């Protein structure tokens, strides 16, 4: 059974950090892009970052550049390290597996983990 589970969300103060994890089972992250996405209240889902298939580049949304980092150390785990969090980072965060075209599509999605940043 294919499953993608995101975890690590929580409530923090502005300026603090969180690390989100995404665990894959029934498939691996190999050979495709990996994406992190978020949906803020009342807004559409947006891509936070996309790790390329070749693992040689990561594209980040301008709003998180320099603060967020995607890492993928094993074929079944990917992480999103979020530093210097801001209230506007509040939202539900999702990871996507088996993604393509710079993470414009993903075959598998995690259920989402909530991040709340207060000022």
PDB file of C-alpha atoms in Angstrom:
ATOM      1  CA  UNK A   1       0.000   0.000   0.000  1.00  0.00           C
ATOM      2  CA  UNK A   2       1.338   3.416  -0.969  1.00  0.00           C
ATOM      3  CA  UNK A   3       1.373   5.889   1.871  1.00  0.00           C
ATOM      4  CA  UNK A   4       2.880   9.305   2.491  1.00  0.00           C
ATOM      5  CA  UNK A   5       2.800  10.704   6.007  1.00  0.00           C
ATOM      6  CA  UNK A   6       3.766  14.238   6.949  1.00  0.00           C
ATOM      7  CA  UNK A   7       4.512  15.156  10.545  1.00  0.00           C
ATOM      8  CA  UNK A   8       6.258  17.708  12.704  1.00  0.00           C
ATOM      9  CA  UNK A   9       3.851  20.609  12.557  1.00  0.00           C
ATOM     10  CA  UNK A  10       2.965  22.647  15.594  1.00  0.00           C
ATOM     11  CA  UNK A  11       2.415  26.083  17.069  1.00  0.00           C
ATOM     12  CA  UNK A  12       5.433  28.344  17.438  1.00  0.00           C
ATOM     13  CA  UNK A  13       6.322  31.976  17.938  1.00  0.00           C
ATOM     14  CA  UNK A  14       7.624  34.128  15.123  1.00  0.00           C
ATOM     15  CA  UNK A  15      11.359  33.665  14.690  1.00  0.00           C
ATOM     16  CA  UNK A  16      11.357  30.074  15.872  1.00  0.00           C
ATOM     17  CA  UNK A  17      12.052  26.965  13.810  1.00  0.00           C
ATOM     18  CA  UNK A  18      10.335  23.709  12.914  1.00  0.00           C
ATOM     19  CA  UNK A  19      11.347  20.666  10.942  1.00  0.00           C
ATOM     20  CA  UNK A  20       8.687  18.772   9.042  1.00  0.00           C
ATOM     21  CA  UNK A  21       9.171  15.152   8.042  1.00  0.00           C
ATOM     22  CA  UNK A  22       7.630  13.167   5.252  1.00  0.00           C
ATOM     23  CA  UNK A  23       7.793   9.394   5.275  1.00  0.00           C
ATOM     24  CA  UNK A  24       7.056   7.220   2.253  1.00  0.00           C
ATOM     25  CA  UNK A  25       5.982   3.609   2.353  1.00  0.00           C
ATOM     26  CA  UNK A  26       5.024   1.363  -0.513  1.00  0.00           C
ATOM     27  CA  UNK A  27       7.236   3.405  -2.838  1.00  0.00           C
ATOM     28  CA  UNK A  28      10.422   5.487  -2.655  1.00  0.00           C
ATOM     29  CA  UNK A  29      11.299   9.067  -3.459  1.00  0.00           C
ATOM     30  CA  UNK A  30      13.869   7.951  -6.026  1.00  0.00           C
ATOM     31  CA  UNK A  31      13.736   8.998  -9.673  1.00  0.00           C
ATOM     32  CA  UNK A  32      11.237  11.821  -9.341  1.00  0.00           C
ATOM     33  CA  UNK A  33      10.966  15.347  -8.023  1.00  0.00           C
ATOM     34  CA  UNK A  34       9.898  15.794  -4.404  1.00  0.00           C
ATOM     35  CA  UNK A  35       7.789  18.737  -3.381  1.00  0.00           C
ATOM     36  CA  UNK A  36       6.680  20.559  -0.271  1.00  0.00           C
ATOM     37  CA  UNK A  37       3.529  22.630  -0.506  1.00  0.00           C
ATOM     38  CA  UNK A  38       1.333  24.645   1.798  1.00  0.00           C
ATOM     39  CA  UNK A  39      -2.144  26.046   1.928  1.00  0.00           C
ATOM     40  CA  UNK A  40      -2.724  29.147   3.988  1.00  0.00           C
ATOM     41  CA  UNK A  41      -6.207  29.895   5.322  1.00  0.00           C
ATOM     42  CA  UNK A  42      -8.372  31.233   2.510  1.00  0.00           C
ATOM     43  CA  UNK A  43      -5.675  30.783  -0.108  1.00  0.00           C
ATOM     44  CA  UNK A  44      -4.797  28.275  -2.781  1.00  0.00           C
ATOM     45  CA  UNK A  45      -2.145  25.649  -2.277  1.00  0.00           C
ATOM     46  CA  UNK A  46       1.309  26.884  -3.247  1.00  0.00           C
ATOM     47  CA  UNK A  47       4.615  25.186  -3.801  1.00  0.00           C
ATOM     48  CA  UNK A  48       7.120  25.891  -1.062  1.00  0.00           C
ATOM     49  CA  UNK A  49       9.987  24.042  -2.692  1.00  0.00           C
ATOM     50  CA  UNK A  50      10.814  21.351  -5.209  1.00  0.00           C
ATOM     51  CA  UNK A  51      13.813  19.036  -5.051  1.00  0.00           C
ATOM     52  CA  UNK A  52      14.725  17.940  -8.544  1.00  0.00           C
ATOM     53  CA  UNK A  53      14.824  14.365  -9.725  1.00  0.00           C
ATOM     54  CA  UNK A  54      18.594  14.499 -10.075  1.00  0.00           C
ATOM     55  CA  UNK A  55      18.894  15.967  -6.560  1.00  0.00           C
ATOM     56  CA  UNK A  56      21.090  18.674  -8.045  1.00  0.00           C
ATOM     57  CA  UNK A  57      18.770  21.619  -7.608  1.00  0.00           C
ATOM     58  CA  UNK A  58      16.067  22.892  -5.305  1.00  0.00           C
ATOM     59  CA  UNK A  59      13.660  25.632  -6.285  1.00  0.00           C
ATOM     60  CA  UNK A  60      12.096  27.576  -3.437  1.00  0.00           C
ATOM     61  CA  UNK A  61       9.248  30.033  -3.400  1.00  0.00           C
ATOM     62  CA  UNK A  62      10.567  33.583  -3.056  1.00  0.00           C
ATOM     63  CA  UNK A  63       8.725  33.949   0.227  1.00  0.00           C
ATOM     64  CA  UNK A  64      10.779  31.204   1.886  1.00  0.00           C
ATOM     65  CA  UNK A  65      14.189  31.522   0.211  1.00  0.00           C
ATOM     66  CA  UNK A  66      16.989  31.661   2.721  1.00  0.00           C
ATOM     67  CA  UNK A  67      14.741  30.406   5.511  1.00  0.00           C
ATOM     68  CA  UNK A  68      13.489  26.977   4.398  1.00  0.00           C
ATOM     69  CA  UNK A  69      15.593  23.988   3.380  1.00  0.00           C
ATOM     70  CA  UNK A  70      14.511  20.699   1.818  1.00  0.00           C
ATOM     71  CA  UNK A  71      16.673  17.667   2.434  1.00  0.00           C
ATOM     72  CA  UNK A  72      16.390  14.056   1.368  1.00  0.00           C
ATOM     73  CA  UNK A  73      18.891  11.782   3.028  1.00  0.00           C
ATOM     74  CA  UNK A  74      17.199   8.468   2.409  1.00  0.00           C
ATOM     75  CA  UNK A  75      14.940   7.076  -0.259  1.00  0.00           C
ATOM     76  CA  UNK A  76      11.986   7.018   2.119  1.00  0.00           C
ATOM     77  CA  UNK A  77      12.316  10.288   4.029  1.00  0.00           C
ATOM     78  CA  UNK A  78      12.320  13.950   3.104  1.00  0.00           C
ATOM     79  CA  UNK A  79      12.463  16.942   5.438  1.00  0.00           C
ATOM     80  CA  UNK A  80      11.588  20.600   5.409  1.00  0.00           C
ATOM     81  CA  UNK A  81      13.593  22.701   7.826  1.00  0.00           C
ATOM     82  CA  UNK A  82      11.884  26.019   8.481  1.00  0.00           C
ATOM     83  CA  UNK A  83      13.836  28.783  10.210  1.00  0.00           C
ATOM     84  CA  UNK A  84      12.877  32.317  11.152  1.00  0.00           C
ATOM     85  CA  UNK A  85       9.206  31.488  10.866  1.00  0.00           C
ATOM     86  CA  UNK A  86       6.749  34.299  10.239  1.00  0.00           C
ATOM     87  CA  UNK A  87       3.003  34.526  10.885  1.00  0.00           C
ATOM     88  CA  UNK A  88       2.436  34.409   7.128  1.00  0.00           C
ATOM     89  CA  UNK A  89       3.989  30.922   7.093  1.00  0.00           C
ATOM     90  CA  UNK A  90       0.919  29.650   8.905  1.00  0.00           C
ATOM     91  CA  UNK A  91      -0.891  26.947   6.998  1.00  0.00           C
ATOM     92  CA  UNK A  92      -1.233  23.271   6.297  1.00  0.00           C
ATOM     93  CA  UNK A  93       1.917  21.779   4.856  1.00  0.00           C
ATOM     94  CA  UNK A  94       1.966  18.832   2.470  1.00  0.00           C
ATOM     95  CA  UNK A  95       4.669  16.789   0.882  1.00  0.00           C
ATOM     96  CA  UNK A  96       4.290  15.328  -2.564  1.00  0.00           C
ATOM     97  CA  UNK A  97       6.029  12.246  -3.884  1.00  0.00           C
ATOM     98  CA  UNK A  98       6.622  11.017  -7.414  1.00  0.00           C
ATOM     99  CA  UNK A  99       6.348  14.543  -8.760  1.00  0.00           C
ATOM    100  CA  UNK A 100       7.263  15.871 -12.176  1.00  0.00           C
ATOM    101  CA  UNK A 101       7.607  18.993 -14.274  1.00  0.00           C
ATOM    102  CA  UNK A 102       9.152  20.984 -11.436  1.00  0.00           C
ATOM    103  CA  UNK A 103       6.513  19.687  -9.041  1.00  0.00           C
ATOM    104  CA  UNK A 104       3.587  20.871 -11.112  1.00  0.00           C
ATOM    105  CA  UNK A 105       2.102  17.442 -10.527  1.00  0.00           C
ATOM    106  CA  UNK A 106       2.559  14.743  -7.910  1.00  0.00           C
ATOM    107  CA  UNK A 107       1.201  11.224  -7.880  1.00  0.00           C
ATOM    108  CA  UNK A 108       1.161  10.892  -4.111  1.00  0.00           C
ATOM    109  CA  UNK A 109       0.236  13.341  -1.382  1.00  0.00           C
ATOM    110  CA  UNK A 110       0.553  13.335   2.366  1.00  0.00           C
ATOM    111  CA  UNK A 111      -2.375  14.259   4.523  1.00  0.00           C
ATOM    112  CA  UNK A 112      -0.923  17.558   5.680  1.00  0.00           C
ATOM    113  CA  UNK A 113       0.496  18.836   8.940  1.00  0.00           C
ATOM    114  CA  UNK A 114      -0.559  22.134  10.501  1.00  0.00           C
ATOM    115  CA  UNK A 115       1.920  24.919  11.187  1.00  0.00           C
ATOM    116  CA  UNK A 116       0.780  27.943  13.175  1.00  0.00           C
ATOM    117  CA  UNK A 117       3.088  30.880  13.738  1.00  0.00           C
ATOM    118  CA  UNK A 118       2.034  33.585  16.130  1.00  0.00           C
ATOM    119  CA  UNK A 119       3.514  37.043  16.422  1.00  0.00           C
TER     120      UNK A 119
END
